[in-house]
Structures are given as structure tokens and as C-alpha cells.
Short mmCIF file of C-alpha atoms in Angstrom, two decimals:
data_model
loop_
_atom_site.label_atom_id
_atom_site.label_comp_id
_atom_site.label_asym_id
_atom_site.label_seq_id
_atom_site.Cartn_x
_atom_site.Cartn_y
_atom_site.Cartn_z
CA UNK A 168 107.46 50.76 66.62
CA UNK A 169 108.54 49.24 69.94
CA UNK A 170 106.04 47.06 71.76
CA UNK A 171 105.13 47.00 75.42
CA UNK A 172 108.18 46.30 77.54
CA UNK A 173 108.34 44.94 81.05
CA UNK A 174 111.17 44.62 83.56
CA UNK A 175 112.54 42.58 85.09
CA UNK A 176 111.86 39.36 83.20
CA UNK A 177 112.19 37.30 86.34
CA UNK A 178 112.09 38.32 89.99
CA UNK A 179 112.74 36.11 93.00
CA UNK A 180 111.75 37.33 96.44
CA UNK A 181 111.10 35.85 99.85
CA UNK A 182 107.93 36.09 101.91
CA UNK A 183 107.37 39.48 103.47
CA UNK A 184 109.54 41.36 101.00
CA UNK A 185 108.37 43.96 98.50
CA UNK A 186 108.44 43.61 94.72
CA UNK A 187 108.41 46.37 92.10
CA UNK A 188 107.51 45.59 88.51
CA UNK A 189 107.78 48.06 85.66
CA UNK A 190 105.99 48.54 82.37
CA UNK A 191 106.55 50.87 79.42
CA UNK A 192 103.60 51.21 77.05
CA UNK A 193 103.63 51.55 73.30
CA UNK A 194 104.32 55.12 72.21
CA UNK A 195 101.04 57.04 72.00
CA UNK A 196 99.22 54.75 74.42
CA UNK A 197 98.02 56.52 77.55
CA UNK A 198 96.48 53.60 79.39
CA UNK A 199 98.12 50.68 81.18
CA UNK A 200 96.49 47.55 82.56
CA UNK A 201 98.04 45.05 84.96
CA UNK A 202 96.94 41.41 85.13
CA UNK A 203 98.01 38.48 87.28
CA UNK A 204 98.23 35.05 85.72
CA UNK A 205 98.89 32.25 88.15
CA UNK A 206 99.94 28.73 87.09
CA UNK A 207 99.30 29.39 83.39
CA UNK A 208 95.63 29.91 84.07
CA UNK A 209 93.29 32.82 83.46
CA UNK A 210 94.11 36.48 83.66
CA UNK A 211 92.93 38.24 86.79
CA UNK A 212 92.47 41.98 86.37
CA UNK A 213 94.61 43.92 88.86
CA UNK A 214 94.77 47.60 88.02
CA UNK A 215 93.97 50.07 85.25
CA UNK A 216 95.75 53.41 84.91
CA UNK A 217 94.84 56.09 82.43
CA UNK A 218 96.35 59.55 82.10
CA UNK A 219 98.12 59.14 85.42
CA UNK A 220 95.07 58.13 87.42
CA UNK A 221 93.83 54.82 88.74
CA UNK A 222 90.59 54.13 86.86
CA UNK A 223 89.70 50.76 88.27
CA UNK A 224 91.13 47.95 90.35
CA UNK A 225 90.35 44.29 90.64
CA UNK A 226 89.55 42.22 93.69
CA UNK A 227 93.03 42.27 95.19
CA UNK A 228 94.18 43.40 98.65
CA UNK A 229 95.61 46.91 99.18
CA UNK A 230 99.16 45.56 99.33
CA UNK A 231 98.89 45.49 95.53
CA UNK A 232 99.33 49.05 94.36
CA UNK A 233 100.87 51.01 91.57
CA UNK A 234 101.17 54.26 89.78
CA UNK A 235 101.48 55.75 86.34
CA UNK A 236 104.11 58.33 85.53
CA UNK A 237 103.81 61.43 83.30
CA UNK A 238 105.43 59.50 80.43
CA UNK A 239 102.64 56.87 80.85
CA UNK A 240 104.98 54.15 82.07
CA UNK A 241 103.73 52.30 85.10
CA UNK A 242 104.92 50.55 88.20
CA UNK A 243 103.24 47.74 90.12
CA UNK A 244 104.20 47.31 93.75
CA UNK A 245 103.41 44.28 95.84
CA UNK A 246 104.09 44.62 99.55
CA UNK A 247 104.36 41.91 102.20
CA UNK A 248 104.77 39.20 99.59
CA UNK A 249 103.00 35.89 100.12
CA UNK A 250 103.72 32.54 98.48
CA UNK A 251 100.48 32.73 96.48
CA UNK A 252 101.68 35.96 94.83
CA UNK A 253 103.94 33.82 92.66
CA UNK A 254 102.64 34.36 89.14
CA UNK A 255 103.25 35.88 85.75
CA UNK A 256 102.37 39.58 85.86
CA UNK A 257 101.30 40.94 82.52
CA UNK A 258 101.10 44.57 81.50
CA UNK A 259 99.08 45.77 78.55
CA UNK A 260 98.67 49.18 76.97
CA UNK A 261 95.95 50.75 74.86
CA UNK A 262 95.05 54.12 73.47
CA UNK A 263 91.98 54.98 75.49
CA UNK A 264 88.74 56.48 74.23
CA UNK A 265 89.16 54.62 71.00
CA UNK A 266 88.46 51.20 69.65
CA UNK A 267 92.14 50.46 69.56
CA UNK A 268 93.63 47.10 70.49
CA UNK A 269 95.19 46.25 73.83
CA UNK A 270 98.75 45.00 73.40
CA UNK A 271 100.62 42.92 75.95
CA UNK A 272 104.18 42.86 77.19
CA UNK A 273 106.08 39.60 77.71
CA UNK A 274 105.41 39.61 81.45
CA UNK A 275 107.40 39.45 84.66
CA UNK A 276 107.64 36.08 86.37
CA UNK A 277 107.53 36.67 90.13
CA UNK A 278 108.56 33.81 92.37
CA UNK A 279 108.07 34.10 96.12
CA UNK A 280 110.04 31.64 98.24
CA UNK B 1489 78.53 44.53 85.17
CA UNK B 1490 80.37 42.80 82.39
CA UNK B 1491 81.55 39.22 82.21
CA UNK B 1492 82.97 36.71 79.79
CA UNK B 1493 82.86 32.92 79.95
CA UNK B 1494 84.84 30.23 78.19
CA UNK B 1495 82.94 27.06 79.06
CA UNK B 1496 85.64 24.62 77.95
CA UNK B 1497 88.93 24.30 79.82
CA UNK B 1498 90.37 22.18 77.02
CA UNK B 1499 89.55 21.45 73.39
CA UNK B 1500 91.17 18.53 71.56
CA UNK B 1501 91.14 18.40 67.77
CA UNK B 1502 92.93 16.30 65.15
CA UNK B 1503 95.18 18.14 62.73
CA UNK B 1504 93.31 19.11 59.57
CA UNK B 1505 89.92 19.16 61.26
CA UNK B 1506 87.94 22.33 61.94
CA UNK B 1507 88.16 23.79 65.42
CA UNK B 1508 85.87 25.94 67.55
CA UNK B 1509 86.70 27.61 70.86
CA UNK B 1510 83.62 28.95 72.59
CA UNK B 1511 83.09 32.32 74.27
CA UNK B 1512 79.98 33.97 75.66
CA UNK B 1513 79.76 37.43 77.14
CA UNK B 1514 77.56 39.78 79.10
CA UNK B 1515 77.66 43.57 78.90
CA UNK B 1516 75.11 46.32 79.49
CA UNK B 1517 75.90 48.21 76.31
CA UNK B 1518 77.54 47.31 73.03
CA UNK B 1519 80.38 44.80 73.25
CA UNK B 1520 83.91 45.20 72.05
CA UNK B 1521 85.27 41.64 71.78
CA UNK B 1522 88.77 40.23 71.38
CA UNK B 1523 90.58 36.94 71.03
CA UNK B 1524 94.17 36.47 72.16
CA UNK B 1525 96.54 33.50 72.06
CA UNK B 1526 99.27 32.67 74.55
CA UNK B 1527 102.17 30.33 73.88
CA UNK B 1528 104.11 28.83 76.83
CA UNK B 1529 105.92 31.40 78.97
CA UNK B 1530 104.91 34.23 76.68
CA UNK B 1531 102.66 37.26 76.81
CA UNK B 1532 99.35 37.38 74.97
CA UNK B 1533 99.25 37.92 71.23
CA UNK B 1534 96.29 39.63 69.59
CA UNK B 1535 94.35 37.49 67.10
CA UNK B 1536 91.26 39.50 66.15
CA UNK B 1537 88.58 41.85 67.39
CA UNK B 1538 84.95 42.78 66.79
CA UNK B 1539 83.63 46.30 67.17
CA UNK B 1540 80.80 46.63 64.69
CA UNK B 1541 79.89 45.62 61.18
CA UNK B 1542 80.23 42.19 59.61
CA UNK B 1543 79.54 39.46 62.15
CA UNK B 1544 82.35 37.30 60.78
CA UNK B 1545 85.75 38.69 61.70
CA UNK B 1546 88.96 37.40 60.16
CA UNK B 1547 92.21 37.53 62.07
CA UNK B 1548 95.77 36.29 62.23
CA UNK B 1549 96.99 32.76 61.43
CA UNK B 1550 93.79 31.83 59.58
CA UNK B 1551 91.53 32.28 62.59
CA UNK B 1552 88.09 33.85 62.41
CA UNK B 1553 85.34 34.54 64.91
CA UNK B 1554 81.62 34.88 64.58
CA UNK B 1555 79.71 37.48 66.58
CA UNK B 1556 76.17 36.40 67.48
CA UNK B 1557 74.25 39.12 69.29
CA UNK B 1558 71.18 37.03 70.09
CA UNK B 1559 73.27 34.29 71.68
CA UNK B 1560 75.80 36.76 73.13
CA UNK B 1561 78.59 34.63 71.74
CA UNK B 1562 81.89 35.21 69.96
CA UNK B 1563 83.25 31.78 69.08
CA UNK B 1564 86.71 31.41 67.59
CA UNK B 1565 87.01 29.13 64.56
CA UNK B 1566 89.51 27.78 62.09
CA UNK B 1567 88.63 25.56 59.11
CA UNK B 1568 91.72 23.34 59.34
CA UNK B 1569 93.74 23.02 62.55
CA UNK B 1570 97.53 22.86 62.68
CA UNK B 1571 99.66 21.30 65.41
CA UNK B 1572 101.24 24.73 65.85
CA UNK B 1573 97.83 26.11 66.87
CA UNK B 1574 98.20 24.31 70.20
CA UNK B 1575 98.18 27.06 72.82
CA UNK B 1576 96.05 28.83 75.41
CA UNK B 1577 93.28 31.02 73.98
CA UNK B 1578 91.57 33.90 75.76
CA UNK B 1579 88.41 35.77 74.93
CA UNK B 1580 88.01 39.32 76.26
CA UNK B 1581 85.21 41.88 76.39
CA UNK B 1582 84.76 45.55 77.00
CA UNK B 1583 81.55 47.56 77.25
CA UNK B 1584 81.84 50.23 74.55
CA UNK B 1585 79.08 52.34 76.07
CA UNK B 1586 80.78 52.77 79.43
CA UNK B 1587 83.78 55.08 79.71
CA UNK B 1588 84.82 53.38 82.95
CA UNK B 1589 84.61 49.91 81.50
CA UNK B 1590 87.72 47.82 81.87
CA UNK B 1591 88.78 44.97 79.60
CA UNK B 1592 88.22 41.61 81.23
CA UNK B 1593 89.27 38.16 80.14
CA UNK B 1594 87.77 34.72 80.21
CA UNK B 1595 89.44 31.88 82.07
CA UNK B 1596 91.11 30.58 78.94
CA UNK B 1597 90.77 27.44 76.82
CA UNK B 1598 93.70 25.16 76.17
CA UNK B 1599 93.65 24.01 72.56
CA UNK B 1600 95.49 20.79 71.81
CA UNK B 1601 95.93 19.67 68.21
CA UNK B 1602 97.06 16.09 67.74
CA UNK B 1603 99.00 15.06 64.60
#
């Protein structure tokens, strides 16, 4: 069974540009979470999508947005990039309404110059 | 509201000694608790989880965690540390009684095992 995949592995942008990060969940998982991890520190909750809808979002500005597609894959968009957006962005998937385990992808390293 | 705290930024242990990484939580309902490990430049790997039942949960790589409801804690333990256990460890919690409850993580504890 394939795990959670994320693309691209690395992304380099300049200030003011837009970044798009992608995540494909484990087959059978309907829910996708996005987290930001800056400087190898803690995980900050960004967004939670389930069955195509946004269920919750963390304390991030509106320029962080995303969506979930009918096949449950997800996209995270960051507009008007700022230097402090440089981080590892982790996606995780889980089968909701169960006591299943959340599994993580390898992450996308976003660098803003 | 739910929260999780890892009070120690770093834990240093000699190889062969027992280790403990602390985690405390706060939820309104019943907790669903996890431990994950992260190696440099990698995603998080699942170690173990507690839902219900036996308070001592055994997981991967010889790790175990003890759920203590009265102290609202879920400390990660290992009887004999290995140098290869050196990594960043995260505790996470979810409120099982809330359908809108998200999974949130602690700030992480860096475990360093010296030879």
C-alpha cells in the first residue's frame, strides 16, 4: 500500500510569489491535514479537509488556503509569499470517524528568498 | 479546547539507560493520544497510540507509553536507550468525543542519546 505522497520535494520562490503544494493521501483515507514546521521545531496546524470540505483551520492568515479534490488529494496554496513562510510543510491523511492513525508524507521544503 | 504540552525541549540520556519523554494533555472528552518520531529532514513516523484499554501501550522500536488519566499525562518510555533513538519526538492529542476535533501536536522534544 502506497503511503502519503507530497510534491514537490523542494520549492524555491521569491517574496510575493505564490506557491502550490500537493498531497495524495493513502488509499481509503478521506481526510487530509496540513502542518507547517519551521526550523525543525513544532508542528503548527494549518488546515484540515475532510470529504472535500474545510473542517478547521489554524491561526494563519487568509493567504494560506487550499482545497481537497474528489479523489481526496489536496492542494495547499500560499499567496504573497513572505520570508517567514520558509518551512517544511507536512501533509497527513487519516480515515475519519474512526480511531485510525494519522500518517505523514515526507514533506515539501519551501524556501522563500 | 484541546491542548498538548511537552515541557522539555531536550532530553539527554546515556546509551543503555532508561529514557522518559514527557507529555501532558487537555481535552474536554476522552483523549486519543499519539507519539511520533521525526528524523532529520524527514516526515513524522508513527510510534504508538492510546485509545482505550490497558494504560501501558507498546509501540515500535521498543518504545512504550503510559496513559495516566488522573495526571492527564502520556509519557513515552524506553527501558534501554540506543544512540539511534536520537531524534525529535512529538506527542499529539485528539478529543474523541468531538466530531470537529482536529489532531494537534506538542512542540516537540529533542532526544539526544550519548554513547
